[in-house]
Coordinates of C-alpha atoms in Angstrom, one line a residue:
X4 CA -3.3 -15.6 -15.1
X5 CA -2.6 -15.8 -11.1
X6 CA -3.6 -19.4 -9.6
X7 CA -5.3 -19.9 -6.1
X8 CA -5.5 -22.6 -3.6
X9 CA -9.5 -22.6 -1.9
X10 CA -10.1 -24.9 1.0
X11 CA -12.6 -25.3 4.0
X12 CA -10.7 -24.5 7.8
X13 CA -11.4 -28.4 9.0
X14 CA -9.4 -29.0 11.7
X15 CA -6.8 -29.5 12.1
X16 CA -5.2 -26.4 11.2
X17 CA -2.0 -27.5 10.3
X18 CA -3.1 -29.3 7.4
X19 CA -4.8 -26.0 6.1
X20 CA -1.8 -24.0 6.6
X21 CA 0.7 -27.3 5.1
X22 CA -1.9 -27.2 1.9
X23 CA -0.9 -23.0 1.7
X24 CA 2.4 -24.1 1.6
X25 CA 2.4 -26.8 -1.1
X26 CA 0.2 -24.1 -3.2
X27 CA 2.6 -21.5 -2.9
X28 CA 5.7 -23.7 -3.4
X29 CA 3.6 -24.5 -6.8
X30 CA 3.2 -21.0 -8.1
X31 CA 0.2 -20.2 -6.5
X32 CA -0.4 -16.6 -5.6
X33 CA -3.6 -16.6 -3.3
X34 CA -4.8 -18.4 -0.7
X35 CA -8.5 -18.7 0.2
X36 CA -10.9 -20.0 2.5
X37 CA -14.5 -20.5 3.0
X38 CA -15.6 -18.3 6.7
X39 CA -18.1 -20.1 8.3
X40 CA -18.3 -19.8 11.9
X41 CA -20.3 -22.7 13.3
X42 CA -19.4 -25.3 10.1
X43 CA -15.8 -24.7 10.4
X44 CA -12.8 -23.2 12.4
X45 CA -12.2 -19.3 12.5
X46 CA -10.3 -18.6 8.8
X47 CA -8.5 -15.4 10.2
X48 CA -6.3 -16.8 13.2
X49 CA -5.8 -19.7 10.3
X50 CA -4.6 -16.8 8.1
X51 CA -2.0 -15.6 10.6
X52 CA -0.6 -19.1 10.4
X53 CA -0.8 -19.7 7.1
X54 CA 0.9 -15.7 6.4
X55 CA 3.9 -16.6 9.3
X56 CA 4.7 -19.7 7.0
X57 CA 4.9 -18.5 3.3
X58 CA 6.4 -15.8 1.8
X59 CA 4.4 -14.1 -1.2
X60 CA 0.4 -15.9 -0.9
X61 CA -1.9 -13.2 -0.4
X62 CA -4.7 -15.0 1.2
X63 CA -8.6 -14.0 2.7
X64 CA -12.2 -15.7 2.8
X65 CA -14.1 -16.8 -0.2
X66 CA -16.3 -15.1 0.8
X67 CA -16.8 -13.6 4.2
X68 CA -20.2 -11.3 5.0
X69 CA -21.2 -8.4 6.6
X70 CA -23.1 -9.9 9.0
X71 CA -21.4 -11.8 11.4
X72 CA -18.5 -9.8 12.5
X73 CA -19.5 -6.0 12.6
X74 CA -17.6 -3.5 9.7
X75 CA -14.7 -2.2 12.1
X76 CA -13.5 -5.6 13.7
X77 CA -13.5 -7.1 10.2
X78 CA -11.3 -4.4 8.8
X79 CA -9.1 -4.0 12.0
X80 CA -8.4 -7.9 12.0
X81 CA -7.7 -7.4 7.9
X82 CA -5.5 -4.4 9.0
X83 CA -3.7 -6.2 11.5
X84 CA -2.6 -8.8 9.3
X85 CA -1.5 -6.5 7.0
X86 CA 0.3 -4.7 9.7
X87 CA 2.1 -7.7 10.3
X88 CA 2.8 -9.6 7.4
X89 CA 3.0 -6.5 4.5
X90 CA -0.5 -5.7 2.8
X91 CA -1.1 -9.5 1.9
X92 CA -4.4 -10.0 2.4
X93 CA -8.1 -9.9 0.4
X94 CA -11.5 -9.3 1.1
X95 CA -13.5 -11.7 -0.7
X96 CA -17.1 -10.9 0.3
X97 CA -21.2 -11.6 -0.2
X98 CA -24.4 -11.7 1.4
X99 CA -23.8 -14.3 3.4
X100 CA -25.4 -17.6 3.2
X101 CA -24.2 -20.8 4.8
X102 CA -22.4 -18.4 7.5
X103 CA -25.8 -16.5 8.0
X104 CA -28.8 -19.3 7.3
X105 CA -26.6 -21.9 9.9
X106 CA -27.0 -19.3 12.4
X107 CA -30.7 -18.6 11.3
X108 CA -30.2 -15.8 10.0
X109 CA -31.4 -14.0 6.3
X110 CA -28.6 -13.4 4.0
X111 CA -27.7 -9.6 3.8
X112 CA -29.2 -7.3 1.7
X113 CA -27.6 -5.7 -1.2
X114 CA -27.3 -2.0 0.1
X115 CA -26.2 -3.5 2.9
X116 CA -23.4 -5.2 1.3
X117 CA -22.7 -2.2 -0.7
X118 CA -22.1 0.1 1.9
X119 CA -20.1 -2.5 4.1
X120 CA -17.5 -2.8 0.8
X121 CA -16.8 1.0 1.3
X122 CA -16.7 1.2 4.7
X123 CA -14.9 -2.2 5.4
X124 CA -11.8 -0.9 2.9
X125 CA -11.4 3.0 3.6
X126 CA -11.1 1.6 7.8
X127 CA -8.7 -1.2 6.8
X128 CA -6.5 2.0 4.8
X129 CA -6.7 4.3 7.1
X130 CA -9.5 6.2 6.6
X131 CA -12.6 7.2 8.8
X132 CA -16.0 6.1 7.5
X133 CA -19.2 6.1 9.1
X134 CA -20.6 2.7 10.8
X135 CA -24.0 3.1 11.6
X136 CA -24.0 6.7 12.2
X137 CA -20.8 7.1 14.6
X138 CA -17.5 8.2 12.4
X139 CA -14.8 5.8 13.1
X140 CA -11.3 5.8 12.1
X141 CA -8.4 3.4 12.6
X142 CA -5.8 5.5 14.0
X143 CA -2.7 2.9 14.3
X144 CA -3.0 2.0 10.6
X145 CA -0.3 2.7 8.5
X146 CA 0.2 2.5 5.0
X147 CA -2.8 -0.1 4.8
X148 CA -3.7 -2.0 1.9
X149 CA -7.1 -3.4 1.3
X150 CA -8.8 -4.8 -2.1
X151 CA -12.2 -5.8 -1.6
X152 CA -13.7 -8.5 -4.0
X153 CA -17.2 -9.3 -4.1
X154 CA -19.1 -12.3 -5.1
X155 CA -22.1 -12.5 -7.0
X156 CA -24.7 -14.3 -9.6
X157 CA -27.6 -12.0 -10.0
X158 CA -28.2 -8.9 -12.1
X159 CA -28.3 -6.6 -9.3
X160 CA -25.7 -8.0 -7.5
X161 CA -23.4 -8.3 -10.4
X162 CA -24.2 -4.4 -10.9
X163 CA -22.9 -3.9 -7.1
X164 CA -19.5 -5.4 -7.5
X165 CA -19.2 -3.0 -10.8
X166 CA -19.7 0.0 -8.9
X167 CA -18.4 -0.5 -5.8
X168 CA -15.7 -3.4 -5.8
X169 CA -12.2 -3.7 -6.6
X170 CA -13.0 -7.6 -8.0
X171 CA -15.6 -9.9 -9.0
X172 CA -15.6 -13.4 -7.6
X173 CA -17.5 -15.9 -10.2
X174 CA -17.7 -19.1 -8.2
X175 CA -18.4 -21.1 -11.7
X176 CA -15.9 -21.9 -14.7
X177 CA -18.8 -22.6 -17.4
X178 CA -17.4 -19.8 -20.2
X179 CA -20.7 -19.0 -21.8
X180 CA -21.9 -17.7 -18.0
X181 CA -18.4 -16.1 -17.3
X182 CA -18.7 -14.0 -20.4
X183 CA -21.8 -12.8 -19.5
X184 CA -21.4 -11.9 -16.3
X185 CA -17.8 -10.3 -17.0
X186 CA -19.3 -8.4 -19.6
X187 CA -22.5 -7.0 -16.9
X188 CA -20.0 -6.2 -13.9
X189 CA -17.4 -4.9 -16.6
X190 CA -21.0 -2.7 -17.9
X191 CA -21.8 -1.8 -14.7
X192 CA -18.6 -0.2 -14.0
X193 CA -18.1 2.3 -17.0
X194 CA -21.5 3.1 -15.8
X195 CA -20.5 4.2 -13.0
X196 CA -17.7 6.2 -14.0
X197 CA -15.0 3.6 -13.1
X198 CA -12.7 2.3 -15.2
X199 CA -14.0 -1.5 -16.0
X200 CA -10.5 -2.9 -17.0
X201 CA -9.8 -2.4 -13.4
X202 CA -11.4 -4.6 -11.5
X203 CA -10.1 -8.1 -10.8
X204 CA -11.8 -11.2 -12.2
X205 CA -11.2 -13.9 -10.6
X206 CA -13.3 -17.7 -11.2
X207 CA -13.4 -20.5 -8.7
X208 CA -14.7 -23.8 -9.1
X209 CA -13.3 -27.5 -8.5
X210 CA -10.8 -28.5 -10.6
X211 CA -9.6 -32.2 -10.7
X212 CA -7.0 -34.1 -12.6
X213 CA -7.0 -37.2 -14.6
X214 CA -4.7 -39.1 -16.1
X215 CA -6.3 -39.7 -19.4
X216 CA -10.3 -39.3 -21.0
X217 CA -11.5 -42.5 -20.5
X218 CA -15.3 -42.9 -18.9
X219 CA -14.0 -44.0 -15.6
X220 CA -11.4 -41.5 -15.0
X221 CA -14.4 -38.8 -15.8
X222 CA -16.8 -40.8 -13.8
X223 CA -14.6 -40.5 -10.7
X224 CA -13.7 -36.7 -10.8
X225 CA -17.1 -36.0 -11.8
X226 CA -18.5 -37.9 -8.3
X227 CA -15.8 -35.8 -6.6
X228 CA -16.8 -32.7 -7.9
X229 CA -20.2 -32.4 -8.0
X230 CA -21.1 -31.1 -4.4
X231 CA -20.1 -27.6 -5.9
X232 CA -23.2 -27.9 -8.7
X233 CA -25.5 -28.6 -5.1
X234 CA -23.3 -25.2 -3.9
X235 CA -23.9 -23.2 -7.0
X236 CA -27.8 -24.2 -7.3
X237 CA -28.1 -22.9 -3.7
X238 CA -27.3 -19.3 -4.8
X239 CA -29.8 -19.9 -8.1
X240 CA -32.0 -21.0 -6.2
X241 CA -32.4 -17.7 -4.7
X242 CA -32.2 -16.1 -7.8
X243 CA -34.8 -17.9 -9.4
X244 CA -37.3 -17.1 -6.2
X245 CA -36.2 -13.4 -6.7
X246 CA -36.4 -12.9 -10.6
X247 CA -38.5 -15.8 -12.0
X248 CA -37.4 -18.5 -14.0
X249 CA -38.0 -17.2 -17.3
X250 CA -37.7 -13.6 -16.4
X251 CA -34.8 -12.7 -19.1
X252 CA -32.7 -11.3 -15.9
X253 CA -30.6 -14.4 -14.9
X254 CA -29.6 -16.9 -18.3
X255 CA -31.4 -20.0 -18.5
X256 CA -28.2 -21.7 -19.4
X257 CA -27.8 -21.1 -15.4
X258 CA -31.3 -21.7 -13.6
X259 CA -32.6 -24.6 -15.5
X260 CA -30.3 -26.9 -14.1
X261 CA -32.3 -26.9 -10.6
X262 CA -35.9 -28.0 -11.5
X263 CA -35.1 -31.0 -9.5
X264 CA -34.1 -29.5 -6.7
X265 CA -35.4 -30.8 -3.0
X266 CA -33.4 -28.4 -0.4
X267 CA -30.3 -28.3 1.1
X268 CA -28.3 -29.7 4.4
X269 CA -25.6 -27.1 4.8
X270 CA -24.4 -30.1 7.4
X271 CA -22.4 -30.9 4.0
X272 CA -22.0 -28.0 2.5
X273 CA -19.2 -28.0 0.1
X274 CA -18.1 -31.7 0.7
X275 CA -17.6 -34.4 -2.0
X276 CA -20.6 -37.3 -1.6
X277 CA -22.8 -34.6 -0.4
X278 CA -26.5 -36.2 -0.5
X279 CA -28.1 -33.1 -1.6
X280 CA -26.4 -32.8 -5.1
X281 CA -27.9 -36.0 -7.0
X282 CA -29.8 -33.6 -8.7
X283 CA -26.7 -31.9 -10.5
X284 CA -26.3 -33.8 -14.0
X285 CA -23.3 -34.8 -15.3
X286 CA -23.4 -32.0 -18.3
X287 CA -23.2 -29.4 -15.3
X288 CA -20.4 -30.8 -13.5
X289 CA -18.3 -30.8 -16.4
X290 CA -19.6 -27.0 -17.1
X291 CA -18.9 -25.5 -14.1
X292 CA -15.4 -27.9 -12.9
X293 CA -12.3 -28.0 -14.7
X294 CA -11.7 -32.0 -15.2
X295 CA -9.9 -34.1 -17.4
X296 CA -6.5 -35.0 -18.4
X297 CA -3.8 -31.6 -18.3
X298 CA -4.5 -30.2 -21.9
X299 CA -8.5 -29.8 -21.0
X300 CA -7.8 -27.8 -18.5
X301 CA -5.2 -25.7 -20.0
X302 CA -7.5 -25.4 -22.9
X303 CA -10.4 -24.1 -20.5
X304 CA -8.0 -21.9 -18.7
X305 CA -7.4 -20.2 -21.6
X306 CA -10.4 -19.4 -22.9
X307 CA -11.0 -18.1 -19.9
X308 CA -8.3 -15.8 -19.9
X309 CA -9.9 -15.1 -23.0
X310 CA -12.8 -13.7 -21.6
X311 CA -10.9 -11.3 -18.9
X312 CA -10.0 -13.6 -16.0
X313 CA -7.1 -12.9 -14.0
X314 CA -7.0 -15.8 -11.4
X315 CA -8.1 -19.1 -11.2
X316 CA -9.2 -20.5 -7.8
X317 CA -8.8 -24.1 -7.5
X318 CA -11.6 -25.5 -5.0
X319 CA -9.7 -28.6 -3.2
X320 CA -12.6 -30.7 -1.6
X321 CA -11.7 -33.9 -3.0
X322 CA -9.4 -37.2 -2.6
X323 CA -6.9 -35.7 -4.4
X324 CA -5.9 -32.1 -3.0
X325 CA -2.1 -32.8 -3.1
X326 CA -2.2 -34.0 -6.7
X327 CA -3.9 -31.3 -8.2
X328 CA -1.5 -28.8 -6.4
X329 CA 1.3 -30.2 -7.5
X330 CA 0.0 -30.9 -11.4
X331 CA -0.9 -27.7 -11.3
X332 CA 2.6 -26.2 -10.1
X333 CA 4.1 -28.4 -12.5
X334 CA 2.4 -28.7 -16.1
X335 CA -1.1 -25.9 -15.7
X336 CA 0.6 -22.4 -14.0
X337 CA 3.5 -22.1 -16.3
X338 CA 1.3 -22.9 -19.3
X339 CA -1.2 -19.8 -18.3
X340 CA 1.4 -17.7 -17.0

């Protein structure tokens, strides 16, 4: 199992890029961001930093859109990276929504994403693809190198990343849900005549380290943590307005967790104490986070590696980034690895 490092582009940039290098010096292999234009710094002259200053982190947004940046200067800025620094970069990508609704604009749609995956990596590699209409081609790539991962929650959307991405990006850690939607994107492939074992799962959710079990210890990482159930119930949120709430398409065990639900400030989007999460119970932090003493979350970690995950992605939005980095370079990577 490969390990990553996930982490918001606050300024300053230095402390992104330091963070990149403790994670790598740990036995981390990726290095992710969220892309956000107006909540936080640009991710991809970060990345150039962050590249110039490790050695072997493959790093790219989790997740960037295709709405913000059109298809070919996305893919020439992923090209030029990889021209520089040797094919070390990702495409984690969605719809779009903090990076789209901040800017007040609709997430995109589907077929939209789905053709931007295509054209997005055959530009990035070299090869011409059409961009609304007009047949463009990269000509100063060489030898480029571009996997494409998608994110996704929804039965349609989990269908898209089988068919036409190289990896699905589960931002949740519950196993019950993982198995599920492993198994629909793994389905969705062999339907589509790819081969399912190929494609790259890859879960990310908060993980936080205690030094024992006790009530306050969980207390603590729990109050740290559980902004990213407030994240996660934005995305069912739109699932549930899409499919229904007891339509059979989207598992219970995932949409009926956000009843209480009142809206959402993307003002604090994805930061620990974030107002708009006091409806998240306790039982779905501890789903969806990794939290406890080292042996629970090996013992997570491998179930999940049961259930075809090949990376971990540590989201670090709490008051103890550098601890978890290191604990996990220390004790958690060479158990899984």
């Amino acid at each position: 199992m490969d390990f990553g490092l996930v982490l918001q582009t606050d300024p300053p940039a230095a402390q992104v890029i330091s963070l990149m290098k403790r994670a790598e010096r740990n036995g981390f292999r990726y290095g992710w961001t969220f892309d956000s234009a107006v909540l936080w710094q640009e991710p991809f002259v970060i990345y150039s930093q962050i590249l110039a200053n490790t050695r072997r982190l493959t790093v790219g947004p989790m997740v960037t859109n295709p709405g913000t940046r059109t298809w070919e200067v996305t893919a020439s800025t992923f090209a030029t990276l990889n021209d520089m620094y040797g094919n070390r970069t990702v495409c984690g990508i969605g719809r779009g929504d903090s990076a789209m609704r901040v800017a007040g604009r609709k997430p995109n749609t589907l077929a939209r994403l789905g053709e931007a995956i295509g054209v997005i990596r055959d530009l990035a590699e070299g090869r011409e693809a059409d961009v609304d209409g007009q047949a463009l081609r990269l000509p100063w790539v060489k030898d480029g190198k571009l996997p494409v991962w998608m994110a996704a929650y929804g039965p349609k959307a989990l269908a898209l990343a089988g068919e036409k991405a190289d990896g699905f990006i589960l931002q949740l850690a519950d196993p019950f849900l993982t198995e599920w939607m492993v198994k629909a994107v793994r389905q969705a492939a062999q339907d589509a005549g790819r081969d399912p074992d190929a494609l790259t799962i890859c879960v990310a959710a908060p993980a936080y380290v205690t030094v024992d079990d006790s009530p306050q210890a969980l207390a603590h990482a729990r109050e740290q943590c559980r902004w990213f159930g407030g994240m996660v119930g934005n995305h069912v949120a739109d699932l549930v307005s899409r499919y229904g709430e007891h339509s059979g398409l989207v598992p219970e065990a995932l949409t009926a967790y956000i009843k209480q639900r009142q809206g959402y400030d993307y003002s604090h989007h994805g930061r620990t104490g974030n107002p708009d999460t006091a409806f998240v119970p306790d039982e779905i932090v501890d789903r969806f986070c990794l939290l406890g003493p080292v042996e629970a979350h090996i013992e997570k970690l491998r179930a999940l590696r049961e259930l075809g995950v090949d990376q971990f992605a540590v989201y670090a939005m709490h008051d103890a980034r550098e601890a978890v980095i290191d604990t996990y370079g220390e004790k958690i990577v060479p158990a899984l690895r």
